[in-house]
Short mmCIF file of C-alpha atoms in Angstrom, two decimals:
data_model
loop_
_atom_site.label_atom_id
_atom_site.label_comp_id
_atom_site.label_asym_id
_atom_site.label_seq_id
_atom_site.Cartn_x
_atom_site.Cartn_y
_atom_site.Cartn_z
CA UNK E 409 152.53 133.79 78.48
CA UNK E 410 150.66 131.84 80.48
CA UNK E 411 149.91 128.10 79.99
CA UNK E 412 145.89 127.72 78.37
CA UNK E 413 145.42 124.67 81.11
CA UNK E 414 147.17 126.86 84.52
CA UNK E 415 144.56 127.33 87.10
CA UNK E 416 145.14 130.46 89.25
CA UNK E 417 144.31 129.03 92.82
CA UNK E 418 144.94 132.50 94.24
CA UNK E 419 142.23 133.96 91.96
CA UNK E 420 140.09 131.39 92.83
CA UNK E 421 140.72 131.60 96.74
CA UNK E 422 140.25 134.90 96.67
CA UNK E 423 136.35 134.64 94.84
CA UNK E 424 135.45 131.97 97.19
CA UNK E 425 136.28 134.30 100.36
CA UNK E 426 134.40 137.03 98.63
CA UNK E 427 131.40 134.23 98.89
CA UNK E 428 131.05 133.25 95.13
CA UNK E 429 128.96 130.17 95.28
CA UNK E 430 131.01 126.41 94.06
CA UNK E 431 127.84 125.23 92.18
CA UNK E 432 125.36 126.43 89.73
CA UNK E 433 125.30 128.84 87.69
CA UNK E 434 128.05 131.51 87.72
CA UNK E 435 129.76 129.51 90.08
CA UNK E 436 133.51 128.67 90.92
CA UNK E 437 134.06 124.62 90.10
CA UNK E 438 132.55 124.95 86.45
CA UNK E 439 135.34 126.57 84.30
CA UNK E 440 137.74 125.05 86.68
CA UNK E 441 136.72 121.40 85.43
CA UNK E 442 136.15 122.64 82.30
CA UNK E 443 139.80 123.32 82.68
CA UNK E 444 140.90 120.56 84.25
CA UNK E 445 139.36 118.10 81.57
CA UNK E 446 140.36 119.96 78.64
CA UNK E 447 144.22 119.91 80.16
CA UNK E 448 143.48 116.25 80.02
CA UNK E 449 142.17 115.63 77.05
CA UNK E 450 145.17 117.59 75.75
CA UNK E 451 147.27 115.30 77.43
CA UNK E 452 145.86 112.38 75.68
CA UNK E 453 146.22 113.50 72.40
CA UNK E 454 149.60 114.20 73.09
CA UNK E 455 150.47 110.44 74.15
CA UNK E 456 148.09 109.49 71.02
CA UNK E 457 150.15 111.05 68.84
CA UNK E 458 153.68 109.82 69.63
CA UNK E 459 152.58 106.62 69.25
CA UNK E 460 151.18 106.88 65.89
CA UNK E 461 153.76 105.58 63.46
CA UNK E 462 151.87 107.84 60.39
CA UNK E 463 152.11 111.19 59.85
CA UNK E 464 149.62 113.02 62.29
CA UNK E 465 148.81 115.83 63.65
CA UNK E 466 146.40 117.81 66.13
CA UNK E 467 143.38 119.47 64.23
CA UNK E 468 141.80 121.93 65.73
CA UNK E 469 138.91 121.11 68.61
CA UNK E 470 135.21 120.10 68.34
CA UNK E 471 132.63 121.48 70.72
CA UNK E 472 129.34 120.06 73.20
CA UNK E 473 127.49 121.33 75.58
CA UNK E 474 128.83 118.73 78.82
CA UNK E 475 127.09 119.00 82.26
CA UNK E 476 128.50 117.99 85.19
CA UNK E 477 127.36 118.41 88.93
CA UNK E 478 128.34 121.72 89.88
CA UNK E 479 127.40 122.81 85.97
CA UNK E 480 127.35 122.54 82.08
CA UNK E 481 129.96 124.08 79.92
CA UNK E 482 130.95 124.09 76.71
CA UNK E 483 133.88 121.37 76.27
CA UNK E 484 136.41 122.20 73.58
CA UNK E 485 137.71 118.18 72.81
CA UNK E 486 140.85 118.20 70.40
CA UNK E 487 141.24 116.82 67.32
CA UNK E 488 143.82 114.83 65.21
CA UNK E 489 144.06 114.91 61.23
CA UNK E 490 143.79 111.45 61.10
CA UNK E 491 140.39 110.64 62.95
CA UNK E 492 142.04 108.28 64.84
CA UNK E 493 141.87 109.89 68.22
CA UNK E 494 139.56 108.44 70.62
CA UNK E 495 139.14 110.39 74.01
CA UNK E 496 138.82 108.27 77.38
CA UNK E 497 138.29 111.12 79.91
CA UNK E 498 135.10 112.34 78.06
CA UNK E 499 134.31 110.07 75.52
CA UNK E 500 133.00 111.18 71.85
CA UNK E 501 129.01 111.11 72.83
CA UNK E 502 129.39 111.85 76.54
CA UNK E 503 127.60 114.75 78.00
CA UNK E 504 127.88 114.06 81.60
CA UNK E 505 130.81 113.86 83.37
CA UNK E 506 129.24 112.71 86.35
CA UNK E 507 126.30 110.44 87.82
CA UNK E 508 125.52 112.93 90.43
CA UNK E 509 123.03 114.69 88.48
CA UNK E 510 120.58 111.55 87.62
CA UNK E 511 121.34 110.25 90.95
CA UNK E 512 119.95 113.89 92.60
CA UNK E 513 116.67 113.60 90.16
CA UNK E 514 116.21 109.72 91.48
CA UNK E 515 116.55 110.74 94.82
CA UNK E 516 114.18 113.72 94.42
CA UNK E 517 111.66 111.93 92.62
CA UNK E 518 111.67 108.68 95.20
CA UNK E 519 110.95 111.65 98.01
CA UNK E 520 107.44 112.23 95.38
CA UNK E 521 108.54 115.70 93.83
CA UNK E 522 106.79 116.83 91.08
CA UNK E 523 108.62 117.01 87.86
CA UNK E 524 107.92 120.90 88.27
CA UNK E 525 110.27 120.93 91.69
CA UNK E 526 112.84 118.56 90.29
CA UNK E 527 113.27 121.40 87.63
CA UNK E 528 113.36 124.10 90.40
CA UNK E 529 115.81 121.83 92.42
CA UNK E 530 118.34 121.20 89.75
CA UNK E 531 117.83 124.95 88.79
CA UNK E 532 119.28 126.22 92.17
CA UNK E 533 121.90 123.66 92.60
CA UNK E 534 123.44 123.51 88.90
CA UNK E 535 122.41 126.10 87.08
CA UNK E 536 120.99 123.76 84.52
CA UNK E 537 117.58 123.87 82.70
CA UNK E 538 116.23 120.27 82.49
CA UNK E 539 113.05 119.72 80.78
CA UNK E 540 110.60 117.25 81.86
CA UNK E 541 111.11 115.12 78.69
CA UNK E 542 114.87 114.74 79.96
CA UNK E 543 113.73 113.74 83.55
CA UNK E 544 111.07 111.31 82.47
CA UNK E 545 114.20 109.49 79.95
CA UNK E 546 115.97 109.32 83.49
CA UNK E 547 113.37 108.12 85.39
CA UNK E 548 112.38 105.77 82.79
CA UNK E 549 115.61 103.71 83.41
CA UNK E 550 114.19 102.46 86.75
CA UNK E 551 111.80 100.63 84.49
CA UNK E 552 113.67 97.55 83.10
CA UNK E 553 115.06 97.58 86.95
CA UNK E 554 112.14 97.57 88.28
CA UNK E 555 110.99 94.20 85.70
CA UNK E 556 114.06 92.38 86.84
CA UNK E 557 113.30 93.11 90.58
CA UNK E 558 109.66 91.90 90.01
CA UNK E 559 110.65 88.87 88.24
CA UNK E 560 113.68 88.38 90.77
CA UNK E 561 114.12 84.81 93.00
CA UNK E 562 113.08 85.38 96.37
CA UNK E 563 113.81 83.12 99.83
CA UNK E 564 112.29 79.94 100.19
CA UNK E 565 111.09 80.84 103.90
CA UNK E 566 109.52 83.61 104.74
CA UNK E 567 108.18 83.75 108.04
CA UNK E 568 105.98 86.46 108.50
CA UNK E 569 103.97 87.68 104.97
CA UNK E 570 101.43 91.16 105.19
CA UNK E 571 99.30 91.28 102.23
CA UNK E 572 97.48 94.96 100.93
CA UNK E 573 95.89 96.63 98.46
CA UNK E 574 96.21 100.38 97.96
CA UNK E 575 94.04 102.34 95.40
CA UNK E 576 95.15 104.93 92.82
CA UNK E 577 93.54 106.46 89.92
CA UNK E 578 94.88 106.02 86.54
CA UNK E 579 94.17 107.22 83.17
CA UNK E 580 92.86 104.82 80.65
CA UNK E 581 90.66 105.86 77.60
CA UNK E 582 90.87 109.66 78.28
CA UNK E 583 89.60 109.08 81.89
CA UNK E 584 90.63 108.25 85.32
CA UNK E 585 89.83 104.84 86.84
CA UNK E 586 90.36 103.35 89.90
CA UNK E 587 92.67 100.53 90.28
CA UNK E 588 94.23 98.53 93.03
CA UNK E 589 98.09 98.17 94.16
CA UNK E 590 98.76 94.77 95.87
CA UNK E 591 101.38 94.64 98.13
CA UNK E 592 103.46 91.85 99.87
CA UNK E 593 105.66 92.41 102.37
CA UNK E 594 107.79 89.78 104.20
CA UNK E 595 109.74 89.27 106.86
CA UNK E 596 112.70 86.97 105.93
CA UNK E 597 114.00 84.22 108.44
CA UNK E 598 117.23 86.72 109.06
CA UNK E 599 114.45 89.17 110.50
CA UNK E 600 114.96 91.73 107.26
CA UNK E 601 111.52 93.45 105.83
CA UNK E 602 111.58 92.46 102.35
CA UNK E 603 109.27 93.86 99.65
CA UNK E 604 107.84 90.94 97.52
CA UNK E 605 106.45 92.68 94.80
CA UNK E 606 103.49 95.43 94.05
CA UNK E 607 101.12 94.04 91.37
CA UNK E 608 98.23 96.05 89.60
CA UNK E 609 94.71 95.22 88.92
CA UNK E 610 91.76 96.44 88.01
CA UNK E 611 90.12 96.00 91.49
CA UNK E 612 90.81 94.06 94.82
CA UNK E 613 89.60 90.32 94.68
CA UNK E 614 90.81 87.08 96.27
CA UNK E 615 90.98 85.85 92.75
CA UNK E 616 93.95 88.02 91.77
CA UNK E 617 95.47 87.31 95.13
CA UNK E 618 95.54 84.13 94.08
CA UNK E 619 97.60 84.93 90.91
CA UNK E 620 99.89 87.18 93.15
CA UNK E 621 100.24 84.01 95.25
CA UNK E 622 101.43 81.63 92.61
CA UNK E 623 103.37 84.24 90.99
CA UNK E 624 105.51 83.80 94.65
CA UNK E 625 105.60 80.60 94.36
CA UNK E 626 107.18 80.76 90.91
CA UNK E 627 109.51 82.80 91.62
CA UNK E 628 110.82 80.51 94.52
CA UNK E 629 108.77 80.83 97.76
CA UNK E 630 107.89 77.36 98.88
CA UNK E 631 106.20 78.11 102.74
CA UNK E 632 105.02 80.71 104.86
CA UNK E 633 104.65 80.37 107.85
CA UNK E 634 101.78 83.08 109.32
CA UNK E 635 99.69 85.22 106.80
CA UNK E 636 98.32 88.78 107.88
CA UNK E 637 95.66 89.85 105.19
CA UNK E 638 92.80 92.01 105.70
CA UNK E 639 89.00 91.11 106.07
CA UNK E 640 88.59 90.91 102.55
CA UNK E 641 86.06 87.68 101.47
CA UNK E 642 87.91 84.78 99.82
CA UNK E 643 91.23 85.68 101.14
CA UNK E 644 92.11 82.90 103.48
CA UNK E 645 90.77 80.30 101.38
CA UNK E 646 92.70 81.93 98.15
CA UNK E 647 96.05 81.36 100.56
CA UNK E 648 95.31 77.88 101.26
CA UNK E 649 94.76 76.88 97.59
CA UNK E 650 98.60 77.74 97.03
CA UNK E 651 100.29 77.01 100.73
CA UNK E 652 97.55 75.03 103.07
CA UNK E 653 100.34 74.66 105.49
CA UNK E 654 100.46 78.63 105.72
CA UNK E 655 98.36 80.04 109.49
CA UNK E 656 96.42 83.16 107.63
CA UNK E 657 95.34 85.73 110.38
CA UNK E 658 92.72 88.02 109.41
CA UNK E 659 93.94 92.01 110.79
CA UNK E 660 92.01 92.57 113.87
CA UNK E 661 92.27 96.22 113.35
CA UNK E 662 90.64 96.28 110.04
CA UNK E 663 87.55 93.82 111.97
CA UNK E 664 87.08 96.73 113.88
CA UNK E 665 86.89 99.30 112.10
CA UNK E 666 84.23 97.26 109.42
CA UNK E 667 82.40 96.66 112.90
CA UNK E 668 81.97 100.46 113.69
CA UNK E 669 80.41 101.07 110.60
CA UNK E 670 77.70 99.49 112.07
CA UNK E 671 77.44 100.92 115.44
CA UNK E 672 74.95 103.60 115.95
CA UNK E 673 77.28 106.45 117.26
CA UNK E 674 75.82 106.86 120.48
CA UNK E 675 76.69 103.33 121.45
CA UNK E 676 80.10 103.02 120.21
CA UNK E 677 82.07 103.89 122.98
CA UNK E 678 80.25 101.08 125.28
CA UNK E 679 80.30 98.66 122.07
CA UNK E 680 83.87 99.71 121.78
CA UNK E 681 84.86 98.64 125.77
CA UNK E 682 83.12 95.14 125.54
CA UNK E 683 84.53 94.52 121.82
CA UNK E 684 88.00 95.06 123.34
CA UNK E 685 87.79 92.40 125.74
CA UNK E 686 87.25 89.96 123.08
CA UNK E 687 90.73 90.97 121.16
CA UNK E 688 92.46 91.98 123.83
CA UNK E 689 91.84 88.94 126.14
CA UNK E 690 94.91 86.59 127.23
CA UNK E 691 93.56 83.52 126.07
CA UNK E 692 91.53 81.82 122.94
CA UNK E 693 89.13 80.71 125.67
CA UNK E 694 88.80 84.24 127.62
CA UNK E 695 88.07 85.64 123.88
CA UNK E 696 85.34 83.18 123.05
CA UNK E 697 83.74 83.77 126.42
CA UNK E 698 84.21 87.70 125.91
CA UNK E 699 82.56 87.00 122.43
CA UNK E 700 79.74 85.21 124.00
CA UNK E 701 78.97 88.44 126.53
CA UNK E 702 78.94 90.78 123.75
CA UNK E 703 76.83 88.50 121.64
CA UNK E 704 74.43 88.23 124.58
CA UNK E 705 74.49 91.99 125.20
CA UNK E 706 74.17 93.37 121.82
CA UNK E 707 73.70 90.32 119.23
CA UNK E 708 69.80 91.68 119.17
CA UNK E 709 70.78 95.38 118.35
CA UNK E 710 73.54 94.21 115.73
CA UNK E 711 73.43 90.71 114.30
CA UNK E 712 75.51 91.20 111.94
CA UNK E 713 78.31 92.80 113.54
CA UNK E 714 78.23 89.59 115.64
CA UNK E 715 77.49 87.24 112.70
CA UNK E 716 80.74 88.39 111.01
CA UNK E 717 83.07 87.54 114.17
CA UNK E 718 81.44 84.27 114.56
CA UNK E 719 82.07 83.61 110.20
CA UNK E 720 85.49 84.72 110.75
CA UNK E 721 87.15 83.59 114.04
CA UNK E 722 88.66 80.58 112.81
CA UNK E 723 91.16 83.50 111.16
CA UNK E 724 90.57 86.28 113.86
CA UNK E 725 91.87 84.27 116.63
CA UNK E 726 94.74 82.73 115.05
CA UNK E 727 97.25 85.05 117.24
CA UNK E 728 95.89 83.76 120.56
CA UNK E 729 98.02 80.65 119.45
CA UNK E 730 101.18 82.47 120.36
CA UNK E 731 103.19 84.47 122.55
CA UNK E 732 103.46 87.92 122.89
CA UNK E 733 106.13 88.80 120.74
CA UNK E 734 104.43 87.09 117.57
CA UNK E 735 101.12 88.26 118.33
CA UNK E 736 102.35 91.41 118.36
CA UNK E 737 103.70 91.18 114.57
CA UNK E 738 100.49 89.50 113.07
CA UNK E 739 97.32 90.18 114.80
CA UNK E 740 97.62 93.42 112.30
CA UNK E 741 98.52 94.43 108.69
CA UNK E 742 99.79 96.95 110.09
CA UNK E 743 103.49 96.52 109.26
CA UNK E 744 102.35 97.01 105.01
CA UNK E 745 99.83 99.35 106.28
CA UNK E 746 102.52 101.51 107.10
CA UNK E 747 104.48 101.31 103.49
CA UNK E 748 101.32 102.30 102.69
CA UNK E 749 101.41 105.37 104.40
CA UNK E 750 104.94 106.35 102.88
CA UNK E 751 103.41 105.67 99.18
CA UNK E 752 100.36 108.02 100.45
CA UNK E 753 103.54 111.11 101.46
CA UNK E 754 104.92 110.28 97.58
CA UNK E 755 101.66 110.85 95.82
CA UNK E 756 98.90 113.05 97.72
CA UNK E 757 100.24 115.66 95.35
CA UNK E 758 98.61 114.14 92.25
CA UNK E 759 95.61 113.42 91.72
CA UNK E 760 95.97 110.83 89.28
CA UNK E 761 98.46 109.22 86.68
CA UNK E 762 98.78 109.25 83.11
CA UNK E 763 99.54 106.01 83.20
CA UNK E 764 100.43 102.59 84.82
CA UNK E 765 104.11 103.14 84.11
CA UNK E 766 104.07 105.77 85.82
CA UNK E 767 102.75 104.67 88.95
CA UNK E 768 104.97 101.93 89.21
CA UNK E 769 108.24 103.61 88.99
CA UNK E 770 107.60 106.24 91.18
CA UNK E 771 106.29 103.68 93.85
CA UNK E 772 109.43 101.29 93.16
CA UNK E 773 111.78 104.62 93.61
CA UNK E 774 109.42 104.74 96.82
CA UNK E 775 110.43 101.26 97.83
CA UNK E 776 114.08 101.87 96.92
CA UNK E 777 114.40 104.73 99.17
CA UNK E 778 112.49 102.98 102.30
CA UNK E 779 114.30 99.65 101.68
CA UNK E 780 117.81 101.69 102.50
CA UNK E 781 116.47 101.59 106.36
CA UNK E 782 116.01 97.32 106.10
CA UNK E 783 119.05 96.46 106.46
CA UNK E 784 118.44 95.30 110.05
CA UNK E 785 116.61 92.55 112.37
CA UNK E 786 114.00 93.55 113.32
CA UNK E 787 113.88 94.02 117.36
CA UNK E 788 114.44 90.77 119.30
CA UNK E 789 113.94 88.74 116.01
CA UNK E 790 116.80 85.95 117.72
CA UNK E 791 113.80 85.61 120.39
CA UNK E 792 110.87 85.37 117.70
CA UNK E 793 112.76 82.97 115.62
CA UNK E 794 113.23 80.56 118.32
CA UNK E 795 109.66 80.81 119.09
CA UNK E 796 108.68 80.10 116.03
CA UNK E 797 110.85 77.21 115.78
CA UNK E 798 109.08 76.02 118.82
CA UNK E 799 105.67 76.47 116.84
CA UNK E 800 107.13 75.07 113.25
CA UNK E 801 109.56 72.84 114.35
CA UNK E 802 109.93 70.96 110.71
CA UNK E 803 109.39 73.64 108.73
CA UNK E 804 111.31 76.30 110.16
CA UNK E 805 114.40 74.04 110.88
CA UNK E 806 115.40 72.74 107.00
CA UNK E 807 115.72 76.76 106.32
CA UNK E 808 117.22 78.00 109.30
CA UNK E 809 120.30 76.68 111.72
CA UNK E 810 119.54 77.56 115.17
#
């Protein structure tokens, strides 16, 4: 008779060629590691019991429901008469054999799949049902992670900060409400992106900026060096409060397109030509006299268009300071702008969430994902870093050994 543990591996060759599927349901791997780990568990009972010095004996089996990655089954874990019997290979409240699983719904839901795919996905590739209070206990683990990564130490230097808000709606009181995601994103003096932190409020304001701000400096960030923030009023001077050192360039790109608004349509495209020689000229002096020209040209039509690059150019024409390769990185917000953007791909398929938790994890699984790409310099960082060092000679020197 044949042993209850012997595998038949010409049996099983011969289903796969006949195209039986190794995963899911019906498929070939589950009753072979069912096999597999009952053999084992066998096998430690049987060591168990030689070195018991009372009488024992085995006991019959016990049976769960285990899942594994290719499967669930029903495991069939032996006994002993004593109790004394404690298995190692599936241990006496396990029900997974493997990671795999949680680490597939992770990864699905830091791509933004509802909880309705994840279901569908783990349907076709296990054979498992999983309902969507089981995914949300997974997924809820990435909250305590996500705490400790908020509350984490971060560099002393960072050389290059963006600074964002994106807008979601959330449900509070039995309606949805409109709140704002802050976002910091920094470039370390190794050349690494590095996500500071994402912060919630009720709106966007310089005066929680300037909470987010001392909330980096708490957590360890003494000086940065340039600051790329949008137009938003306050801003610059809510930066200064906490690091006056810190250059704070407003984006250029968002100037422009808060300028537009204004435009009458039929004039925008010759608006648009003379604006551009303003941001686009070589020098601070070039842009001042290109600012003068379009003042002169269309100050009468829109004074305020013009009133708001004259308020603002101490912090519009910061980049002019530098060379190419820096201006390039801060003139812009364009380098959170475009986390931004991968947030957007994770949630245009809701309209809203039930709550703040919510949000947060499934941007933080977001971040998790993108972050697997930073592990680089960014291009010729050696070059920026030196020029930099040029432009912050004391300040970039104690943190960095050129």
């Amino acid at each position: 008779m044949a042993d209850k543990y012997e595998i038949d591996i010409q049996a099983f060759a011969k289903a796969l060629q006949s195209g039986q599927n190794l995963n899911g349901k019906d498929g070939l791997l589950t009753p072979l590691i069912k096999q597999i780990t009952e053999a084992a568990l066998g096998a430690e009972l049987d060591e168990h019991l030689t070195k018991e010095t009372s009488t024992n004996r085995r006991n019959g089996s016990s049976k769960k429901t285990v899942r594994t990655s290719s499967g669930e089954f029903e495991l069939e874990t032996p006994r002993d008469r004593n109790g004394s019997f404690e298995p190692q290979t599936v241990k006496k409240y396990q029900t997974r054999l493997t990671d795999e699983m949680e680490g597939k719904i992770l990864s699905l839901f830091a791509l933004g799949n509802s909880y309705q795919s994840i279901r569908e996905h783990l349907l076709d590739l296990y054979g498992m049902r999983i309902s969507n209070g089981t995914i949300n206990a997974i997924t809820d683990r990435l909250v305590p992670e996500l705490r400790a990564w908020q509350e984490r130490d971060l560099e002393p230097l960072y050389p290059f900060v963006w600074l964002d808000a994106i807008h979601y709606k959330i449900k509070e009181n039995g309606r949805f409400v409109s709140k704002a995601i802050y976002t910091i994103l920094g470039l370390t003096v190794e050349g690494k992106k590095e996500l500071l932190g994402l912060y919630l409020s009720d709106n966007e304001s310089a005066h929680y900026w300037l909470s987010v701000l001392t909330d980096l400096q708490n957590r360890g960030v003494k000086d940065i060096l340039i600051a790329s923030v949008d137009g938003l009023e306050g801003f610059p001077e809510a930066i200064e409060t906490i690091y006056p050192e810190t250059e704070v360039q407003i984006c250029v790109i968002h100037q422009i397109r808060n300028s537009m608004k204004y435009v009458a349509s039929k004039n925008q495209k010759a608006f648009m030509a003379d604006l551009k020689c303003v941001y686009k000229a070589a020098t601070q002096n070039a842009a001042e006299h290109a600012l003068d020209e379009l003042e002169a040209k269309w100050g009468k039509q829109y004074p305020l268009v013009i009133k708001s690059w004259r308020s603002k150019w101490d912090n519009l024409s910061v980049y002019f300071k530098y060379p190419e390769q820096i201006r390039r990185a801060i003139y812009t917000t364009n380098a959170v702008e475009a986390e931004h953007r991968q947030f957007r791909k994770l949630t245009k398929t809701k309209g809203g969430f039930a709550n703040e938790t919510s949000l947060r994890k499934l941007l933080y699984a977001g971040m998790l994902k993108a972050s697997e790409k930073w592990t680089h310099p960014v291009q010729n960082w050696n070059l920026t870093l030196s020029q930099l060092s040029i432009h912050f000679p004391d300040r970039v020197d104690q943190y960095v050994d050129l």
